[in-house]
GROMACS .gro file of C-alpha atoms in nm:
model
  412
    1MET     CA    1  10.778  11.591  14.134
    2LYS     CA    2  11.007  11.304  13.863
    3TYR     CA    3  11.224  11.078  13.975
    4PHE     CA    4  11.529  10.952  13.926
    5GLN     CA    5  11.505  10.607  13.776
    6SER     CA    6  11.806  10.419  13.750
    7ILE     CA    7  11.869  10.227  13.455
    8PHE     CA    8  12.127  10.015  13.462
    9VAL     CA    9  12.293   9.934  13.095
   10MET     CA   10  12.569   9.695  13.207
   11VAL     CA   11  12.435   9.353  13.090
   12LEU     CA   12  12.522   9.083  13.356
   13PHE     CA   13  12.559   8.768  13.115
   14GLY     CA   14  12.821   8.799  12.805
   15PHE     CA   15  12.986   8.602  12.604
   16CYS     CA   16  13.291   8.408  12.689
   17SER     CA   17  13.502   8.132  12.622
   18SER     CA   18  13.516   7.789  12.835
   19GLU     CA   19  13.849   7.658  12.980
   20THR     CA   20  13.681   7.307  12.917
   21ASP     CA   21  13.592   7.313  12.630
   22ASP     CA   22  13.617   7.451  12.234
   23LYS     CA   23  13.256   7.582  12.218
   24PRO     CA   24  13.222   7.908  12.353
   25GLN     CA   25  12.971   7.915  12.666
   26PHE     CA   26  12.766   8.153  12.849
   27LYS     CA   27  12.894   8.260  13.203
   28ILE     CA   28  12.662   8.450  13.433
   29ASP     CA   29  12.962   8.608  13.582
   30CYS     CA   30  13.049   8.773  13.219
   31THR     CA   31  13.025   9.137  13.177
   32PHE     CA   32  13.021   9.437  12.887
   33GLU     CA   33  13.234   9.724  13.030
   34SER     CA   34  13.167   9.898  12.764
   35PHE     CA   35  12.971   9.972  12.409
   36ALA     CA   36  13.279   9.806  12.192
   37ASP     CA   37  13.280   9.510  12.412
   38PHE     CA   38  12.914   9.426  12.353
   39LYS     CA   39  12.951   9.436  12.008
   40SER     CA   40  13.251   9.264  12.034
   41GLU     CA   41  13.098   8.973  12.155
   42LEU     CA   42  12.809   8.985  11.956
   43THR     CA   43  13.036   8.977  11.651
   44ARG     CA   44  13.192   8.667  11.780
   45ILE     CA   45  12.851   8.466  11.887
   46ALA     CA   46  12.744   8.547  11.469
   47ALA     CA   47  13.069   8.430  11.365
   48ILE     CA   48  13.027   8.107  11.458
   49LYS     CA   49  12.987   7.881  11.193
   50SER     CA   50  12.740   7.597  11.355
   51GLU     CA   51  12.454   7.695  11.263
   52ASP     CA   52  12.307   7.510  11.606
   53ASP     CA   53  12.527   7.688  11.842
   54ARG     CA   54  12.554   7.979  11.676
   55GLU     CA   55  12.125   8.024  11.743
   56LEU     CA   56  12.193   7.896  12.105
   57PHE     CA   57  12.420   8.120  12.172
   58LEU     CA   58  12.221   8.381  11.986
   59THR     CA   59  11.924   8.305  12.192
   60GLU     CA   60  12.061   8.288  12.512
   61LEU     CA   61  12.198   8.676  12.454
   62TRP     CA   62  11.894   8.795  12.301
   63ASP     CA   63  11.658   8.671  12.574
   64THR     CA   64  11.865   8.806  12.886
   65LEU     CA   65  11.884   9.129  12.684
   66LYS     CA   66  11.501   9.131  12.664
   67ASN     CA   67  11.469   8.997  12.990
   68ARG     CA   68  11.642   9.297  13.143
   69ASN     CA   69  11.481   9.576  12.937
   70GLN     CA   70  11.837   9.596  12.740
   71ILE     CA   71  11.653   9.646  12.380
   72PRO     CA   72  11.787   9.844  12.238
   73PHE     CA   73  12.142   9.810  12.365
   74ILE     CA   74  12.251  10.087  12.595
   75PHE     CA   75  12.529  10.194  12.711
   76GLY     CA   76  12.624  10.571  12.807
   77ASP     CA   77  12.521  10.768  12.499
   78SER     CA   78  12.573  10.505  12.309
   79ILE     CA   79  12.252  10.296  12.133
   80ALA     CA   80  12.258   9.932  11.922
   81PHE     CA   81  11.925   9.965  11.764
   82LEU     CA   82  11.841   9.569  11.759
   83TYR     CA   83  11.579   9.359  11.537
   84LYS     CA   84  11.603   8.925  11.520
   85GLY     CA   85  11.439   8.791  11.223
   86GLU     CA   86  11.476   8.717  10.880
   87ALA     CA   87  11.416   9.014  10.633
   88ASN     CA   88  11.523   9.167  10.338
   89SER     CA   89  11.589   9.512  10.481
   90VAL     CA   90  11.538   9.672  10.827
   91SER     CA   91  11.534  10.070  10.988
   92TRP     CA   92  11.434  10.298  11.247
   93ALA     CA   93  11.217  10.599  11.225
   94GLY     CA   94  11.158  10.765  11.510
   95ASP     CA   95  11.193  11.121  11.688
   96PHE     CA   96  11.524  11.073  11.649
   97ASN     CA   97  11.487  11.138  11.265
   98GLY     CA   98  11.188  11.292  11.191
   99TRP     CA   99  11.044  11.014  11.117
  100ASP     CA  100  11.201  10.926  10.790
  101PRO     CA  101  11.353  10.533  10.807
  102THR     CA  102  11.596  10.643  10.453
  103MET     CA  103  11.789  10.901  10.731
  104ASP     CA  104  12.134  10.790  10.718
  105GLY     CA  105  12.253  10.609  10.962
  106TYR     CA  106  11.945  10.441  11.056
  107GLN     CA  107  11.939  10.186  10.818
  108GLY     CA  108  12.034   9.810  10.978
  109SER     CA  109  12.272   9.572  10.896
  110LYS     CA  110  12.310   9.201  10.941
  111VAL     CA  111  12.545   9.110  11.187
  112GLY     CA  112  12.797   8.793  11.090
  113LEU     CA  113  12.634   8.507  11.018
  114SER     CA  114  12.327   8.561  11.223
  115ASN     CA  115  11.982   8.689  11.160
  116ILE     CA  116  12.005   9.001  11.410
  117TRP     CA  117  12.016   9.344  11.255
  118ILE     CA  118  12.186   9.647  11.433
  119ALA     CA  119  12.207  10.031  11.393
  120GLU     CA  120  12.424  10.228  11.611
  121GLN     CA  121  12.351  10.579  11.718
  122LYS     CA  122  12.417  10.820  12.009
  123PHE     CA  123  12.189  11.045  12.177
  124PRO     CA  124  12.177  11.259  12.482
  125SER     CA  125  12.175  11.064  12.801
  126ASP     CA  126  11.840  11.223  12.916
  127ALA     CA  127  11.671  11.148  12.617
  128ARG     CA  128  11.345  10.985  12.519
  129LEU     CA  129  11.200  10.914  12.220
  130ASP     CA  130  10.912  10.737  12.020
  131TYR     CA  131  11.019  10.456  11.718
  132LYS     CA  132  10.915  10.201  11.525
  133ILE     CA  133  11.112   9.946  11.310
  134VAL     CA  134  11.052   9.919  10.923
  135VAL     CA  135  11.103   9.535  10.825
  136ASN     CA  136  11.052   9.517  10.458
  137ASN     CA  137  10.875   9.865  10.434
  138ASN     CA  138  10.642   9.724  10.757
  139TRP     CA  139  10.649   9.967  11.036
  140ILE     CA  140  10.578   9.783  11.375
  141LEU     CA  141  10.684   9.815  11.753
  142ASP     CA  142  10.991   9.694  11.803
  143PRO     CA  143  10.876   9.329  11.966
  144ALA     CA  144  11.188   9.278  12.203
  145ASN     CA  145  11.087   9.632  12.384
  146SER     CA  146  10.836   9.625  12.614
  147PHE     CA  147  10.803  10.033  12.696
  148THR     CA  148  10.561  10.192  12.454
  149GLN     CA  149  10.446  10.499  12.480
  150MET     CA  150  10.068  10.598  12.304
  151SER     CA  151  10.051  10.890  12.030
  152GLY     CA  152   9.776  11.052  11.856
  153PHE     CA  153   9.795  10.782  11.583
  154GLY     CA  154   9.842  10.459  11.788
  155PRO     CA  155  10.100  10.301  11.983
  156ASN     CA  156  10.497  10.316  11.939
  157SER     CA  157  10.822  10.165  12.116
  158GLU     CA  158  11.006  10.396  12.374
  159LEU     CA  159  11.403  10.501  12.414
  160ARG     CA  160  11.447  10.527  12.767
  161MET     CA  161  11.778  10.684  12.808
  162PRO     CA  162  11.963  10.579  13.107
  163GLY     CA  163  11.955  10.970  13.279
  164TRP     CA  164  11.567  11.004  13.167
  165ILE     CA  165  11.349  11.061  13.497
  166TYR     CA  166  11.004  10.888  13.457
  167PRO     CA  167  10.716  11.167  13.532
  168GLN     CA  168  10.616  11.002  13.890
  169GLU     CA  169  10.298  11.232  13.866
  170THR     CA  170  10.147  11.065  13.595
  171ILE     CA  171  10.148  10.801  13.856
  172LEU     CA  172   9.852  10.797  14.097
  173GLN     CA  173   9.984  10.835  14.444
  174ALA     CA  174   9.833  10.563  14.698
  175GLY     CA  175   9.538  10.671  14.880
  176ALA     CA  176   9.512  10.998  14.703
  177THR     CA  177   9.175  11.177  14.677
  178ARG     CA  178   9.033  11.199  14.345
  179GLY     CA  179   8.879  11.434  14.152
  180THR     CA  180   8.536  11.335  13.914
  181LEU     CA  181   8.559  11.427  13.567
  182SER     CA  182   8.229  11.435  13.352
  183ASP     CA  183   8.065  11.248  13.060
  184ASN     CA  184   8.056  11.492  12.744
  185ILE     CA  185   7.913  11.776  12.756
  186THR     CA  186   7.757  11.935  12.407
  187ILE     CA  187   7.739  12.286  12.367
  188VAL     CA  188   7.625  12.488  12.041
  189SER     CA  189   7.803  12.755  11.907
  190ASN     CA  190   7.653  13.048  11.768
  191ALA     CA  191   7.623  13.155  11.397
  192SER     CA  192   7.896  13.472  11.444
  193ASN     CA  193   8.139  13.205  11.578
  194LEU     CA  194   8.170  12.816  11.474
  195ASN     CA  195   7.828  12.744  11.361
  196TYR     CA  196   7.864  12.345  11.523
  197SER     CA  197   7.837  12.184  11.829
  198VAL     CA  198   8.122  12.127  12.037
  199GLN     CA  199   8.149  11.870  12.324
  200TYR     CA  200   8.377  11.893  12.597
  201LYS     CA  201   8.461  11.765  12.994
  202VAL     CA  202   8.476  11.913  13.307
  203TYR     CA  203   8.701  11.783  13.552
  204THR     CA  204   8.635  11.917  13.917
  205PRO     CA  205   8.849  11.860  14.221
  206TYR     CA  206   8.814  11.637  14.544
  207GLY     CA  207   8.572  11.805  14.789
  208TYR     CA  208   8.405  12.021  14.506
  209ASP     CA  209   8.102  12.148  14.713
  210GLU     CA  210   8.260  12.264  14.990
  211LEU     CA  211   8.509  12.493  14.754
  212ILE     CA  212   8.451  12.826  14.570
  213ASN     CA  213   8.606  13.094  14.377
  214LEU     CA  214   8.817  12.806  14.191
  215PRO     CA  215   9.083  12.871  13.862
  216VAL     CA  216   9.002  12.704  13.566
  217ILE     CA  217   9.178  12.575  13.303
  218TYR     CA  218   9.080  12.533  12.957
  219VAL     CA  219   9.242  12.257  12.754
  220THR     CA  220   9.290  12.210  12.390
  221ASP     CA  221   9.303  11.845  12.238
  222GLY     CA  222   9.116  11.755  12.567
  223HIS     CA  223   9.018  11.420  12.463
  224GLU     CA  224   9.400  11.334  12.462
  225TYR     CA  225   9.506  11.537  12.749
  226SER     CA  226   9.244  11.363  12.967
  227ASP     CA  227   9.353  11.021  12.864
  228ASN     CA  228   9.536  10.840  13.088
  229ALA     CA  229   9.763  10.701  12.813
  230LYS     CA  230   9.850  10.998  12.643
  231GLY     CA  231   9.837  11.339  12.863
  232SER     CA  232   9.756  11.100  13.197
  233MET     CA  233   9.660  11.506  13.309
  234ILE     CA  234   9.352  11.423  13.566
  235ILE     CA  235   9.596  11.204  13.757
  236VAL     CA  236   9.856  11.497  13.763
  237LEU     CA  237   9.546  11.714  13.865
  238ASP     CA  238   9.461  11.458  14.128
  239ASN     CA  239   9.817  11.418  14.258
  240LEU     CA  240   9.938  11.796  14.252
  241ILE     CA  241   9.581  11.882  14.417
  242PHE     CA  242   9.607  11.581  14.686
  243SER     CA  243   9.983  11.671  14.749
  244GLY     CA  244   9.949  12.058  14.855
  245LEU     CA  245  10.150  12.110  14.543
  246ILE     CA  246   9.841  12.341  14.342
  247ASP     CA  247   9.521  12.484  14.466
  248PRO     CA  248   9.231  12.322  14.329
  249VAL     CA  249   9.149  12.367  14.018
  250ILE     CA  250   8.858  12.320  13.710
  251ALA     CA  251   8.980  12.162  13.397
  252ILE     CA  252   8.789  12.203  13.106
  253PHE     CA  253   8.872  11.977  12.826
  254ILE     CA  254   8.765  12.069  12.475
  255ASP     CA  255   8.770  11.812  12.255
  256PRO     CA  256   8.839  11.901  11.868
  257ARG     CA  257   8.672  11.622  11.712
  258ASN     CA  258   8.292  11.658  11.553
  259PRO     CA  259   8.085  11.491  11.854
  260SER     CA  260   7.874  11.329  11.561
  261ASN     CA  261   8.133  11.184  11.349
  262LEU     CA  262   8.441  11.152  11.601
  263SER     CA  263   8.676  11.055  11.279
  264GLN     CA  264   8.648  11.406  11.206
  265ASN     CA  265   8.868  11.619  11.349
  266ARG     CA  266   8.879  12.005  11.346
  267ARG     CA  267   9.165  12.100  11.521
  268MET     CA  268   9.365  12.196  11.172
  269ASP     CA  269   9.090  12.450  11.163
  270GLU     CA  270   9.024  12.563  11.520
  271TYR     CA  271   9.381  12.623  11.639
  272ARG     CA  272   9.546  12.840  11.375
  273ALA     CA  273   9.476  13.168  11.504
  274ASN     CA  274   9.124  13.108  11.505
  275ILE     CA  275   8.917  13.408  11.620
  276LYS     CA  276   8.594  13.245  11.565
  277PHE     CA  277   8.761  12.969  11.818
  278ALA     CA  278   8.916  13.235  12.034
  279ASN     CA  279   8.584  13.409  12.072
  280PHE     CA  280   8.359  13.098  12.118
  281VAL     CA  281   8.617  12.969  12.431
  282ALA     CA  282   8.601  13.319  12.542
  283ASP     CA  283   8.276  13.456  12.494
  284GLU     CA  284   8.048  13.114  12.537
  285LEU     CA  285   8.195  12.830  12.681
  286ALA     CA  286   8.332  13.057  12.958
  287PRO     CA  287   8.038  13.187  13.033
  288VAL     CA  288   7.853  12.868  13.060
  289ILE     CA  289   8.128  12.707  13.286
  290ASP     CA  290   8.131  13.058  13.524
  291SER     CA  291   7.788  12.990  13.545
  292ASN     CA  292   7.761  12.637  13.619
  293TYR     CA  293   8.078  12.609  13.831
  294LYS     CA  294   8.191  12.778  14.116
  295THR     CA  295   8.480  12.934  13.955
  296ASN     CA  296   8.708  13.258  13.983
  297THR     CA  297   8.623  13.456  13.694
  298SER     CA  298   8.953  13.676  13.694
  299ALA     CA  299   9.114  13.671  13.389
  300ASP     CA  300   9.394  13.634  13.627
  301ALA     CA  301   9.250  13.300  13.727
  302ARG     CA  302   9.169  13.161  13.386
  303ALA     CA  303   9.417  12.939  13.175
  304ILE     CA  304   9.475  12.797  12.823
  305LEU     CA  305   9.691  12.519  12.745
  306GLY     CA  306   9.784  12.326  12.448
  307THR     CA  307  10.027  12.118  12.239
  308SER     CA  308  10.174  12.155  11.890
  309LEU     CA  309   9.885  12.350  11.701
  310GLY     CA  310   9.731  12.382  12.034
  311GLY     CA  311   9.997  12.569  12.147
  312TRP     CA  312  10.017  12.817  11.866
  313ASN     CA  313   9.623  12.850  11.977
  314SER     CA  314   9.703  12.935  12.334
  315ALA     CA  315   9.949  13.206  12.255
  316TYR     CA  316   9.667  13.335  12.021
  317PHE     CA  317   9.439  13.331  12.307
  318GLY     CA  318   9.708  13.527  12.514
  319TYR     CA  319   9.743  13.797  12.224
  320ALA     CA  320   9.379  13.835  12.111
  321ARG     CA  321   9.182  13.739  12.406
  322ASN     CA  322   9.391  13.855  12.684
  323ASP     CA  323   9.052  14.063  12.826
  324LYS     CA  324   8.973  13.692  12.941
  325PHE     CA  325   9.268  13.467  12.928
  326HIS     CA  326   9.597  13.557  13.131
  327LEU     CA  327   9.772  13.244  13.197
  328ILE     CA  328   9.895  13.092  12.856
  329GLY     CA  329  10.015  12.721  12.841
  330ILE     CA  330  10.204  12.644  12.547
  331HIS     CA  331  10.360  12.260  12.511
  332SER     CA  332  10.611  12.217  12.151
  333PRO     CA  333  10.445  12.547  11.953
  334ALA     CA  334  10.374  12.493  11.590
  335PHE     CA  335  10.419  12.825  11.586
  336ASP     CA  336  10.394  13.070  11.211
  337GLU     CA  337  10.579  13.381  11.182
  338THR     CA  338  10.258  13.583  11.257
  339ILE     CA  339  10.221  13.530  11.608
  340ILE     CA  340  10.592  13.557  11.680
  341GLN     CA  341  10.536  13.910  11.502
  342ASN     CA  342  10.248  13.963  11.699
  343TYR     CA  343  10.418  13.957  12.013
  344ASN     CA  344  10.693  14.149  11.902
  345ASN     CA  345  10.497  14.439  11.760
  346SER     CA  346  10.263  14.428  12.097
  347ALA     CA  347  10.288  14.600  12.369
  348LEU     CA  348  10.366  14.423  12.688
  349MET     CA  349  10.020  14.222  12.733
  350PRO     CA  350   9.900  14.124  13.100
  351LEU     CA  351  10.006  13.713  13.042
  352LYS     CA  352  10.203  13.470  13.249
  353ILE     CA  353  10.312  13.207  13.014
  354TYR     CA  354  10.456  12.857  13.035
  355MET     CA  355  10.631  12.730  12.713
  356SER     CA  356  10.796  12.413  12.614
  357THR     CA  357  10.995  12.179  12.363
  358GLY     CA  358  11.162  11.909  12.265
  359VAL     CA  359  11.468  11.992  12.102
  360ILE     CA  360  11.537  11.651  11.880
  361TYR     CA  361  11.338  11.750  11.531
  362ASP     CA  362  11.030  11.922  11.766
  363THR     CA  363  10.910  12.279  11.728
  364GLN     CA  364  11.260  12.436  11.904
  365ASN     CA  365  11.290  12.676  11.604
  366GLN     CA  366  10.936  12.837  11.671
  367ALA     CA  367  10.984  12.818  12.051
  368ARG     CA  368  11.326  12.976  12.045
  369SER     CA  369  11.247  13.262  11.846
  370MET     CA  370  10.947  13.327  12.065
  371LYS     CA  371  11.132  13.309  12.355
  372ILE     CA  372  11.346  13.592  12.222
  373VAL     CA  373  11.057  13.805  12.150
  374MET     CA  374  10.885  13.739  12.524
  375GLU     CA  375  11.203  13.792  12.759
  376ASN     CA  376  11.292  14.095  12.545
  377LYS     CA  377  10.897  14.239  12.573
  378GLY     CA  378  10.975  14.153  12.960
  379TYR     CA  379  10.701  13.882  12.997
  380ALA     CA  380  10.679  13.655  13.273
  381LEU     CA  381  10.763  13.346  13.142
  382LEU     CA  382  10.913  13.017  13.226
  383TYR     CA  383  11.079  12.804  12.948
  384LYS     CA  384  11.149  12.452  12.940
  385GLU     CA  385  11.382  12.253  12.669
  386VAL     CA  386  11.406  11.862  12.673
  387ASN     CA  387  11.589  11.607  12.468
  388GLU     CA  388  11.264  11.468  12.314
  389GLY     CA  389  11.080  11.471  12.047
  390HIS     CA  390  10.701  11.564  11.919
  391SER     CA  391  10.517  11.368  12.109
  392TRP     CA  392  10.305  11.268  12.430
  393GLY     CA  393  10.584  11.121  12.601
  394ASN     CA  394  10.750  11.470  12.615
  395TRP     CA  395  10.396  11.652  12.707
  396ARG     CA  396  10.247  11.420  12.967
  397ALA     CA  397  10.616  11.460  13.144
  398LEU     CA  398  10.564  11.844  13.157
  399ILE     CA  399  10.148  11.915  13.284
  400ASP     CA  400  10.312  11.973  13.620
  401GLU     CA  401  10.504  12.229  13.564
  402PRO     CA  402  10.216  12.496  13.398
  403LEU     CA  403   9.990  12.381  13.687
  404MET     CA  404  10.224  12.444  13.930
  405TYR     CA  405  10.346  12.748  13.752
  406PHE     CA  406   9.999  12.904  13.779
  407PHE     CA  407   9.840  12.786  14.097
  408GLY     CA  408  10.099  12.682  14.295
  409LYS     CA  409  10.094  12.716  14.646
  410TYR     CA  410  10.462  12.799  14.669
  411LYS     CA  411  10.662  13.010  14.411
  412TYR     CA  412  10.778  12.805  14.127
   0.00000   0.00000   0.00000
């Protein structure tokens, strides 16, 4: 489902000395043959004493790098974070340092006499990481990097290593038939459960009128999973169904925000092993969906999917409400120790589980602990680790995997 996007990190412009002039010149046939070569050339330009000449050559180099999507500059596993501008301090914060710009190795230093700031790092060759630049304590997008990834708090700049594979399934295929996403629908939970209103949207696959007995996936943080700038799950569903990789499926996108006040997000309460939320979905929402749509009502055909606290919630559904949910989808789970011990101390439950995590300041410790428990118990588990952080850029590229694992027409 993913395609390998070749990224040529060798910049085709370099800094060279002219054979006919005492001043250094740019020549199109110059190349950077290594990371050290790039640094050497940048250092040489930054040492030019003439401010006019120095700025001329720096601008030429900078524009070349920017136009070739080479800022940050990448060669192999080596990275040069770069910023051009006057500042008292420059640092970088992102998935790679837990968003802590004070961590050693992420403070920029000025290059020679220039106004270019640099910080050097090494990352796995297939990493993809969100970041921002901190200039004089102001957090900004990288103005020289056109790649961004939307988060729950707005856009971040995106670092793409050469071996990272773009999730092509998040781009609608040419000619793909499309399902339908409803407007928000409101349900009022009863007093014994949540005792407030919840809104959700329903995705029905293309050709729904001719279909019957459809599996259903319930998605927490549904407003973000269904957002094309974040999860892109609607596009992924359309592509997988159109390609015949999964059976047609209904998706229920549950919004944790108060319908009357969208600034009030209730996920911190709902998704932390909350039996009232689990019972609301299993005993109130699911019966409404089964009554109003052409669903397969078997627990074997009903899935729950979530990320972070939503991943914890998915595992909790598997533990507390496996009478209704047998398909458990988990992205970057923010487990507490109790849910891990719940699985460790209980008998094998009738679950099929997908779990993924990033390994760069993500939830790998909790996920690995749960993985050991699940494998020792004998669960059907598909487990995935990626060189990414706690980001929608991570999760959106892994939505196809639980869908194919749960609903695929072929053995995954």
